[in-house]
Amino acid sequence: MGTSVFYFVATLSIVCSLLVIFSKNPVHSVLYLILTFFTFTVHYVLLNAQFLAVVNFIVYMGAIMVLFLFVLMLLNLNKENEPNKKALVKILGVIAGGCLIVTLVGSLKAVSINSPLVLQNPNLGLVKNLGKELFGTFMLPFELSSILLLTAMVGSVLLTKKEEI
Amino acid sequence: MDINYVIGKFLLVTILFAISLVIAMYSTYAERKVAAFLQDRLGPDRAGPFGILQPLADGVKMFMKEEIVPTNASKWLFMIGPGLAMLCACIGTAVIPWGQDLTINGKAFPLQVTDINVGVLYIFGVVSLGVYGVMIGGWASNNKYSLLSAIRAASQNISYEVAMGLSIIALLVMTNTLSLKEIVAQQHGWHWNVLYQPLGFIIFMVCSFAETNRAPFDLPECETELIGGYHTEYSSMKLGFYLFAEYINMFVSSAVMATLYFGGYNYPGMDWVATLVSPNTAALLGTLVLFLKIFAFIFFFMWVRWTIPRFRYDQLMNLGWKTLIPLAIANIVITGIVIAVVNKF
């Protein structure tokens, strides 16, 4: 049953992410992106990573996408005032996308060569175990990334106050 | 899977839905009666004895009204908006423990739909999802006032979610668990969390007022500035859904506050009842006590609404970012120090 649920949700994620690209209206795009994130949450639940699932739900669906939607609704984008992209930019975009595909295919190939992934501790995704792991084994990277976030926060506050400095 | 288990859960979910809808329905009646009481009026008294059929009359009126979809509105999203608001309001009750386990034919039957071990975070997820109903509805209406109001609602909800999350961290540090069932079980008898976390409770309560868009934080439907708010273009039962979702939200957040800070189904002397009468009676009495606590909170919501005037938008933001968040952080630090000291000795 688990496998069929996975294939169903995976199909949904792919369809939703394709709709993000192909919808004409940017607000619809963002709404499809929210649906895509929701399917990711379901994937995390299927992997028994409850904490990650619920945090993905709160942070990505509940906060970040609200801000995206916020900006797009205020901008009120439509076809007429969309800036015309130059041909060079389009070609560069295609090249960048192609590079990404090559990288992805390459990394997937490396995975298939290795022996199938064995999870050492299937309950790693539960809050208690994840917390112990983050504050024990990965203490330094965890704290460094929090400093990075703090820097970003201070930076954004400074940007709003630039006239006083 | 046990068939009795499935039937039991199905019954519990159905009863919970029915209870939340009926309570939300009669909250509209209670709101008018409380308003009337506070303003020295009579309130609705025509439909049935004491006007008790008024919510039914209102419901019938809502269904009978003509349904209008604005010409340039985005049709699907215009429909999805109120539906999403209603959905998010209703699914919050799933993780709240409504009572101690009942024992039927020697089998324990929990009065909680599901005990996931991230219960508190689930509630936050539902709360943060709730804003989409308002935003989608406000944008799809294709009306400037609706859009402004939707954006106000979104920024208000996001700002107060931060303070709410911080206020609850102190509680989680104290209880050491994210499961609502365990948090309630730890408050056995009269060891209610509000006695240990008074500041956290006040912050949490102010934030839930803001999250449910209730006065004094009802800026998203500030009619003096925004005509009617995000539901300006809505009519008929779609409007009804938005108004109704607010009352269900009020019920759910009252239940969450009662569960987290006021001991949930616990009451002083529950062991005494369990040994003298029977455990099942004690459990049912506990459920009754929980509902009394919820009603007290709902009354408090209404009392505040008819007492305190609406905030200005900058006051709302200052309160959220410059008062509640620093207070919540201070609360975390103090709780951490106290716990460290207590564990040391």
XYZ file of C-alpha atoms in Angstrom:
510
model
C 0.000 0.000 0.000
C 2.869 2.353 0.877
C 4.335 2.117 -2.626
C 1.050 2.881 -4.389
C 0.471 5.878 -2.125
C 3.981 7.046 -2.948
C 3.400 6.760 -6.699
C 0.083 8.585 -6.417
C 1.575 11.462 -4.419
C 4.678 11.577 -6.618
C 2.499 11.907 -9.729
C 0.583 14.685 -8.023
C 3.811 16.527 -7.178
C 5.022 16.314 -10.764
C 1.690 17.442 -12.214
C 1.470 20.351 -9.758
C 5.026 21.481 -10.389
C 4.404 21.365 -14.164
C 1.298 23.498 -13.636
C 3.440 26.004 -11.718
C 5.481 26.533 -14.872
C 2.683 26.441 -17.389
C -0.005 28.572 -15.772
C -0.354 32.004 -17.352
C -1.386 33.842 -14.198
C 1.438 34.259 -11.640
C -0.973 34.016 -8.702
C -2.214 30.650 -10.011
C 1.435 29.587 -10.286
C 2.006 30.344 -6.634
C -1.141 28.470 -5.634
C 0.068 25.406 -7.555
C 3.445 25.790 -5.864
C 1.647 25.657 -2.503
C -0.030 22.420 -3.623
C 3.393 21.074 -4.624
C 4.731 21.848 -1.155
C 1.734 20.089 0.330
C 2.562 16.927 -1.604
C 6.144 17.234 -0.271
C 4.697 17.264 3.231
C 2.896 14.018 2.442
C 6.194 12.563 1.181
C 7.868 13.426 4.480
C 5.053 11.746 6.398
C 5.494 8.631 4.232
C 9.207 8.664 5.141
C 8.247 8.810 8.859
C 9.840 12.252 9.204
C 6.962 13.834 11.105
C 8.839 16.857 12.381
C 10.207 17.734 8.958
C 6.732 17.275 7.490
C 5.028 19.610 9.897
C 7.824 22.195 9.732
C 7.706 22.119 5.933
C 3.970 22.678 6.271
C 4.270 25.614 8.665
C 7.317 27.351 7.235
C 6.972 26.827 3.499
C 3.222 26.572 3.047
C 2.191 28.769 5.940
C 4.748 31.561 5.887
C 6.998 31.778 2.843
C 4.302 31.127 0.270
C 1.989 33.614 1.975
C 4.676 36.254 1.429
C 5.076 35.199 -2.215
C 1.337 35.456 -2.721
C 1.347 38.765 -0.906
C 3.883 40.340 -3.253
C 2.295 38.933 -6.411
C -1.166 40.123 -5.424
C 0.166 43.624 -4.811
C 2.172 43.728 -8.050
C -0.865 42.659 -10.076
C 1.240 41.309 -12.946
C -0.316 40.734 -16.324
C 0.682 40.122 -19.924
C 0.932 43.753 -21.055
C 3.548 44.981 -18.620
C 5.653 41.835 -18.646
C 9.186 42.851 -19.622
C 10.399 41.499 -22.966
C 13.311 39.197 -22.396
C 16.193 39.364 -24.830
C 17.116 36.347 -26.922
C 20.488 36.088 -25.203
C 18.826 35.769 -21.780
C 16.557 33.036 -23.121
C 19.490 31.081 -24.576
C 21.421 31.444 -21.308
C 18.349 30.155 -19.446
C 18.194 27.086 -21.664
C 21.898 26.404 -21.114
C 21.551 26.785 -17.329
C 18.549 24.443 -17.286
C 20.469 21.893 -19.376
C 23.395 22.032 -16.929
C 21.008 21.396 -14.053
C 19.570 18.332 -15.815
C 23.081 16.973 -16.466
C 23.974 17.421 -12.784
C 20.768 15.766 -11.610
C 21.142 12.812 -13.972
C 24.763 12.443 -12.916
C 23.923 12.382 -9.224
C 21.057 9.928 -9.768
C 23.384 7.632 -11.667
C 25.785 7.607 -8.724
C 22.886 6.612 -6.438
C 21.870 3.664 -8.585
C 25.388 2.234 -8.545
C 25.564 2.150 -4.748
C 23.807 -0.538 -2.758
C 20.169 0.332 -1.844
C 19.929 2.930 0.872
C 19.520 1.411 4.332
C 18.184 3.676 7.031
C 20.142 3.035 10.206
C 17.485 4.441 12.470
C 13.967 4.554 10.983
C 12.766 6.769 13.847
C 15.330 9.460 13.146
C 12.612 11.820 11.904
C 10.821 11.972 15.252
C 11.309 15.212 17.148
C 13.361 13.861 20.052
C 15.857 11.915 17.916
C 16.181 14.691 15.378
C 16.833 17.250 18.116
C 19.512 15.068 19.733
C 21.164 14.586 16.345
C 21.060 18.313 15.482
C 22.350 19.536 18.831
C 24.847 16.697 19.224
C 26.459 15.437 16.029
C 25.698 18.468 13.882
C 26.063 21.167 16.516
C 28.516 23.389 14.628
C 26.787 23.437 11.207
C 23.451 23.977 12.928
C 24.656 26.988 14.873
C 26.482 28.362 11.831
C 23.317 28.224 9.748
C 21.417 30.002 12.508
C 24.036 32.777 12.427
C 23.532 32.945 8.663
C 19.794 33.428 9.181
C 20.450 36.083 11.808
C 22.710 37.928 9.384
C 19.980 37.862 6.762
C 17.514 39.239 9.292
C 19.811 42.083 10.333
C 20.486 42.820 6.681
C 16.805 43.102 5.814
C 16.182 45.413 8.766
C 19.100 47.598 7.611
C 17.689 47.743 4.062
C 14.406 49.203 5.323
C 16.248 51.861 7.321
C 18.807 52.986 4.734
C 17.918 56.679 4.853
C 18.906 57.034 8.508
C 22.427 55.662 8.151
C -7.512 -3.101 11.377
C -10.187 -3.570 13.980
C -13.698 -2.779 12.731
C -14.720 -1.466 16.161
C -11.788 0.922 16.034
C -12.885 2.310 12.665
C -16.501 2.704 13.789
C -15.399 4.344 17.023
C -13.198 6.885 15.262
C -15.888 7.548 12.665
C -18.437 8.224 15.416
C -16.009 10.468 17.268
C -15.242 12.529 14.148
C -18.934 12.880 13.295
C -19.828 13.938 16.821
C -16.959 16.429 16.907
C -18.034 18.007 13.613
C -21.616 18.225 14.811
C -20.561 19.747 18.129
C -18.282 22.341 16.537
C -20.954 23.358 14.040
C -23.706 23.598 16.669
C -21.467 25.538 19.047
C -20.451 27.904 16.245
C -24.135 28.334 15.340
C -25.148 29.173 18.873
C -22.074 31.378 19.327
C -23.693 33.785 16.872
C -26.770 33.833 19.092
C -24.670 34.120 22.253
C -22.687 36.960 20.718
C -25.839 38.983 20.138
C -27.177 38.201 23.588
C -23.863 39.115 25.241
C -23.702 42.333 23.211
C -27.249 43.123 24.246
C -26.449 42.399 27.881
C -23.358 44.614 27.842
C -25.242 47.439 26.130
C -28.342 47.087 28.285
C -30.601 45.860 25.480
C -32.700 42.720 25.003
C -31.071 41.170 21.940
C -32.873 38.766 19.591
C -36.087 37.556 21.245
C -38.603 36.996 18.410
C -37.809 33.560 16.927
C -38.892 30.998 19.523
C -38.629 31.383 23.294
C -35.794 33.856 24.164
C -35.026 34.018 20.447
C -33.464 30.578 20.615
C -34.329 29.769 16.984
C -32.570 32.896 15.694
C -29.464 31.026 14.360
C -31.737 28.710 12.328
C -33.565 31.704 10.887
C -30.228 33.314 10.004
C -29.028 30.112 8.345
C -32.182 29.817 6.240
C -31.839 33.465 5.261
C -28.214 32.935 4.186
C -29.152 29.964 1.995
C -32.095 31.742 0.395
C -30.199 34.896 -0.619
C -29.246 35.431 -4.230
C -25.740 34.318 -5.021
C -23.646 36.867 -6.860
C -20.271 36.219 -8.459
C -18.601 39.446 -9.667
C -18.077 39.536 -13.453
C -14.310 39.815 -13.395
C -13.792 37.557 -10.415
C -11.713 34.439 -10.767
C -14.572 31.959 -10.570
C -12.887 28.875 -9.120
C -10.803 30.718 -6.581
C -13.854 32.731 -5.582
C -15.488 29.421 -4.616
C -12.391 27.840 -3.090
C -11.824 30.777 -0.687
C -14.738 30.233 1.704
C -14.384 26.457 1.402
C -10.753 26.631 2.481
C -11.625 28.920 5.388
C -14.229 26.419 6.572
C -11.933 23.395 6.086
C -9.076 24.933 8.084
C -11.472 25.884 10.847
C -12.862 22.352 11.136
C -9.716 20.184 11.063
C -8.159 21.770 14.143
C -10.258 19.686 16.541
C -8.600 16.425 15.468
C -5.669 16.498 17.906
C -7.410 17.863 20.990
C -7.966 15.291 23.744
C -11.609 15.669 24.731
C -11.447 13.447 27.798
C -9.752 10.552 29.512
C -10.026 7.127 27.890
C -13.434 5.544 28.280
C -13.497 1.840 29.144
C -16.196 -0.004 27.201
C -16.370 -3.823 27.613
C -12.849 -3.825 29.008
C -11.454 -1.932 26.008
C -9.968 1.521 26.296
C -11.543 4.021 23.920
C -9.630 7.320 23.658
C -11.677 10.504 23.278
C -9.153 11.956 20.849
C -9.228 11.488 17.087
C -5.474 11.091 16.745
C -2.520 11.458 19.069
C 0.283 12.438 16.706
C 3.523 13.238 18.508
C 3.718 16.684 16.896
C 0.202 17.703 17.963
C 1.069 21.260 18.962
C 2.814 21.874 15.645
C -0.183 20.435 13.776
C -2.342 23.126 15.361
C 0.150 25.739 14.197
C 0.061 24.302 10.705
C -3.721 24.534 10.593
C -3.610 28.097 11.900
C -1.037 29.149 9.331
C -3.060 27.541 6.554
C -6.171 29.446 7.646
C -4.934 32.683 6.124
C -5.165 31.263 2.580
C -8.963 31.201 2.736
C -8.990 34.923 3.380
C -6.220 35.744 0.896
C -7.617 33.702 -1.972
C -11.126 35.037 -1.375
C -9.916 38.621 -1.166
C -7.835 38.393 -4.318
C -10.384 36.456 -6.364
C -13.081 39.072 -5.672
C -11.223 41.497 -7.943
C -12.021 44.363 -5.621
C -9.406 46.751 -4.249
C -10.904 46.865 -0.783
C -11.079 43.086 -0.571
C -7.467 42.807 -1.681
C -6.264 45.412 0.836
C -8.116 43.631 3.557
C -6.762 40.229 2.543
C -3.231 41.615 2.661
C -3.881 43.127 6.056
C -5.159 39.778 7.274
C -2.102 37.983 5.949
C 0.408 40.350 7.516
C -1.490 40.329 10.800
C -1.610 36.534 10.928
C 2.047 36.090 10.027
C 3.176 38.674 12.592
C 1.195 37.157 15.422
C 2.098 33.588 14.489
C 5.696 34.430 15.412
C 4.793 35.636 18.896
C 2.413 32.703 19.332
C 5.104 30.192 18.414
C 7.606 31.814 20.761
C 5.126 31.925 23.641
C 4.482 28.227 23.316
C 8.165 27.276 23.261
C 8.436 28.124 26.964
C 5.532 25.759 27.626
C 7.145 23.004 25.568
C 10.442 23.432 27.408
C 8.496 22.876 30.613
C 6.390 19.909 29.506
C 9.082 18.207 27.396
C 6.600 16.945 24.824
C 4.733 18.036 21.706
C 1.843 15.624 22.156
C -1.308 17.327 23.412
C -2.398 14.139 25.152
C 0.715 14.112 27.320
C 0.568 17.847 27.961
C -2.951 17.424 29.350
C -2.052 14.306 31.323
C 0.769 16.226 33.035
C -1.725 18.792 34.326
C -3.530 16.178 36.400
C -5.842 17.585 39.068
C -5.114 21.261 39.501
C -1.487 21.432 38.237
C -2.602 23.656 35.397
C 0.088 25.156 33.203
C -1.327 28.657 33.583
C -0.041 28.650 37.172
C 3.510 28.097 35.920
C 3.292 30.068 32.668
C 1.067 33.110 33.312
C 3.002 35.390 30.946
C 3.094 32.743 28.235
C -0.642 32.296 28.543
C -1.356 36.016 28.204
C 0.821 36.261 25.084
C -0.798 33.161 23.623
C -4.268 34.516 24.311
C -3.597 37.909 22.727
C -2.177 36.123 19.690
C -5.199 33.868 19.372
C -7.416 36.935 19.376
C -5.353 38.239 16.465
C -5.294 34.887 14.652
C -9.069 34.515 14.775
C -9.514 38.113 13.527
C -11.641 38.940 16.537
C -11.980 42.408 18.014
C -9.878 44.309 19.030
C -7.818 42.875 16.145
C -10.583 42.633 13.534
C -8.790 44.941 11.088
C -9.332 42.627 8.092
C -13.030 43.419 8.298
C -12.706 46.991 9.425
C -15.861 48.378 7.828
C -15.074 52.052 8.412
C -12.012 51.788 6.179
C -12.622 48.792 3.940
C -16.411 48.672 3.312
C -16.875 45.084 4.509
C -13.371 43.662 4.493
C -12.189 40.659 2.508
C -15.744 39.393 2.040
C -17.132 42.604 0.527
C -18.068 40.868 -2.734
C -19.451 37.738 -1.129
C -23.109 37.026 -0.703
C -25.380 34.180 0.299
C -23.889 31.096 1.981
C -20.357 31.883 0.774
C -20.434 34.908 3.044
C -22.046 32.675 5.640
C -19.087 30.297 5.461
C -16.611 33.090 6.173
C -18.600 34.353 9.140
C -19.174 30.822 10.375
C -15.496 29.889 10.056
C -14.665 32.746 12.403
C -16.919 31.285 15.081
C -15.529 27.776 14.616
C -12.021 29.246 14.890
C -13.058 30.882 18.117
C -14.289 27.540 19.438
C -11.117 25.711 18.389
C -8.781 28.331 19.834
C -10.752 28.317 23.082
C -10.331 24.550 23.148
C -6.587 24.868 22.489
C -6.148 27.442 25.240
C -8.141 25.322 27.683
C -6.075 22.262 26.729
C -2.635 23.848 26.841
C -2.964 26.167 29.811
C -6.123 25.387 31.773
C -5.725 21.666 32.278
C -8.050 20.433 29.516
C -10.352 17.804 31.004
C -8.626 17.915 34.414
C -10.438 19.208 37.458
C -9.625 19.140 41.170
C -10.891 15.966 42.844
C -11.006 13.814 39.689
C -9.270 10.874 41.385
C -11.834 11.061 44.138
C -14.726 10.772 41.643
C -12.940 7.946 39.807
C -12.562 5.819 42.951
C -15.912 6.653 44.535
C -18.199 6.430 41.492
C -16.514 4.975 38.401
C -13.659 5.919 36.037
C -16.085 6.388 33.149
C -18.148 8.911 35.104
C -14.997 10.782 36.009
C -13.940 10.843 32.355
C -17.320 12.109 31.160
C -17.343 14.706 33.918
C -13.905 15.757 32.666
C -15.292 16.273 29.156
C -18.068 18.382 30.641
C -15.500 20.431 32.562
C -13.492 20.959 29.362
C -16.592 22.269 27.603
C -17.340 24.586 30.526
C -13.813 25.982 30.221
C -14.315 26.431 26.476
C -17.599 28.265 27.018
C -15.906 30.518 29.554
C -13.256 31.396 26.962
C -15.870 32.004 24.269
C -17.680 34.336 26.650
C -14.377 36.105 27.290
C -13.860 36.545 23.529
C -17.273 38.206 23.302
C -16.792 40.291 26.408
C -13.577 41.724 24.967
C -15.216 42.355 21.598
C -17.907 44.552 23.111
C -15.581 46.312 25.537
C -12.344 47.249 23.757
C -12.294 49.402 20.601
C -10.453 48.299 17.478
C -6.698 48.902 17.256
C -5.165 51.109 14.608
C -3.005 49.236 12.106
C 0.335 50.640 13.334
C -0.673 49.951 16.939
C -1.419 46.353 15.953
C 1.993 45.901 14.363
C 3.806 47.634 17.245
C 2.059 45.429 19.771
C 2.939 42.297 17.846
C 6.561 42.979 16.975
C 7.765 45.346 19.684
C 5.877 44.113 22.751
C 4.736 40.522 22.420
C 7.811 39.058 20.707
C 10.365 40.516 23.193
C 8.106 39.472 26.081
C 7.844 35.953 24.665
C 11.624 35.716 24.267
C 12.131 36.956 27.835
C 9.646 34.314 28.963
C 11.674 31.591 27.225
C 14.900 32.769 28.863
C 13.330 32.950 32.339
C 11.722 29.513 31.940
C 15.038 28.062 30.784
C 16.931 29.512 33.760
C 14.312 28.339 36.272
C 14.273 24.821 34.832
C 18.069 24.657 34.840
C 18.175 25.789 38.484
C 15.418 23.394 39.561
C 17.104 20.451 37.820
C 20.423 21.333 39.467
C 19.079 21.088 43.023
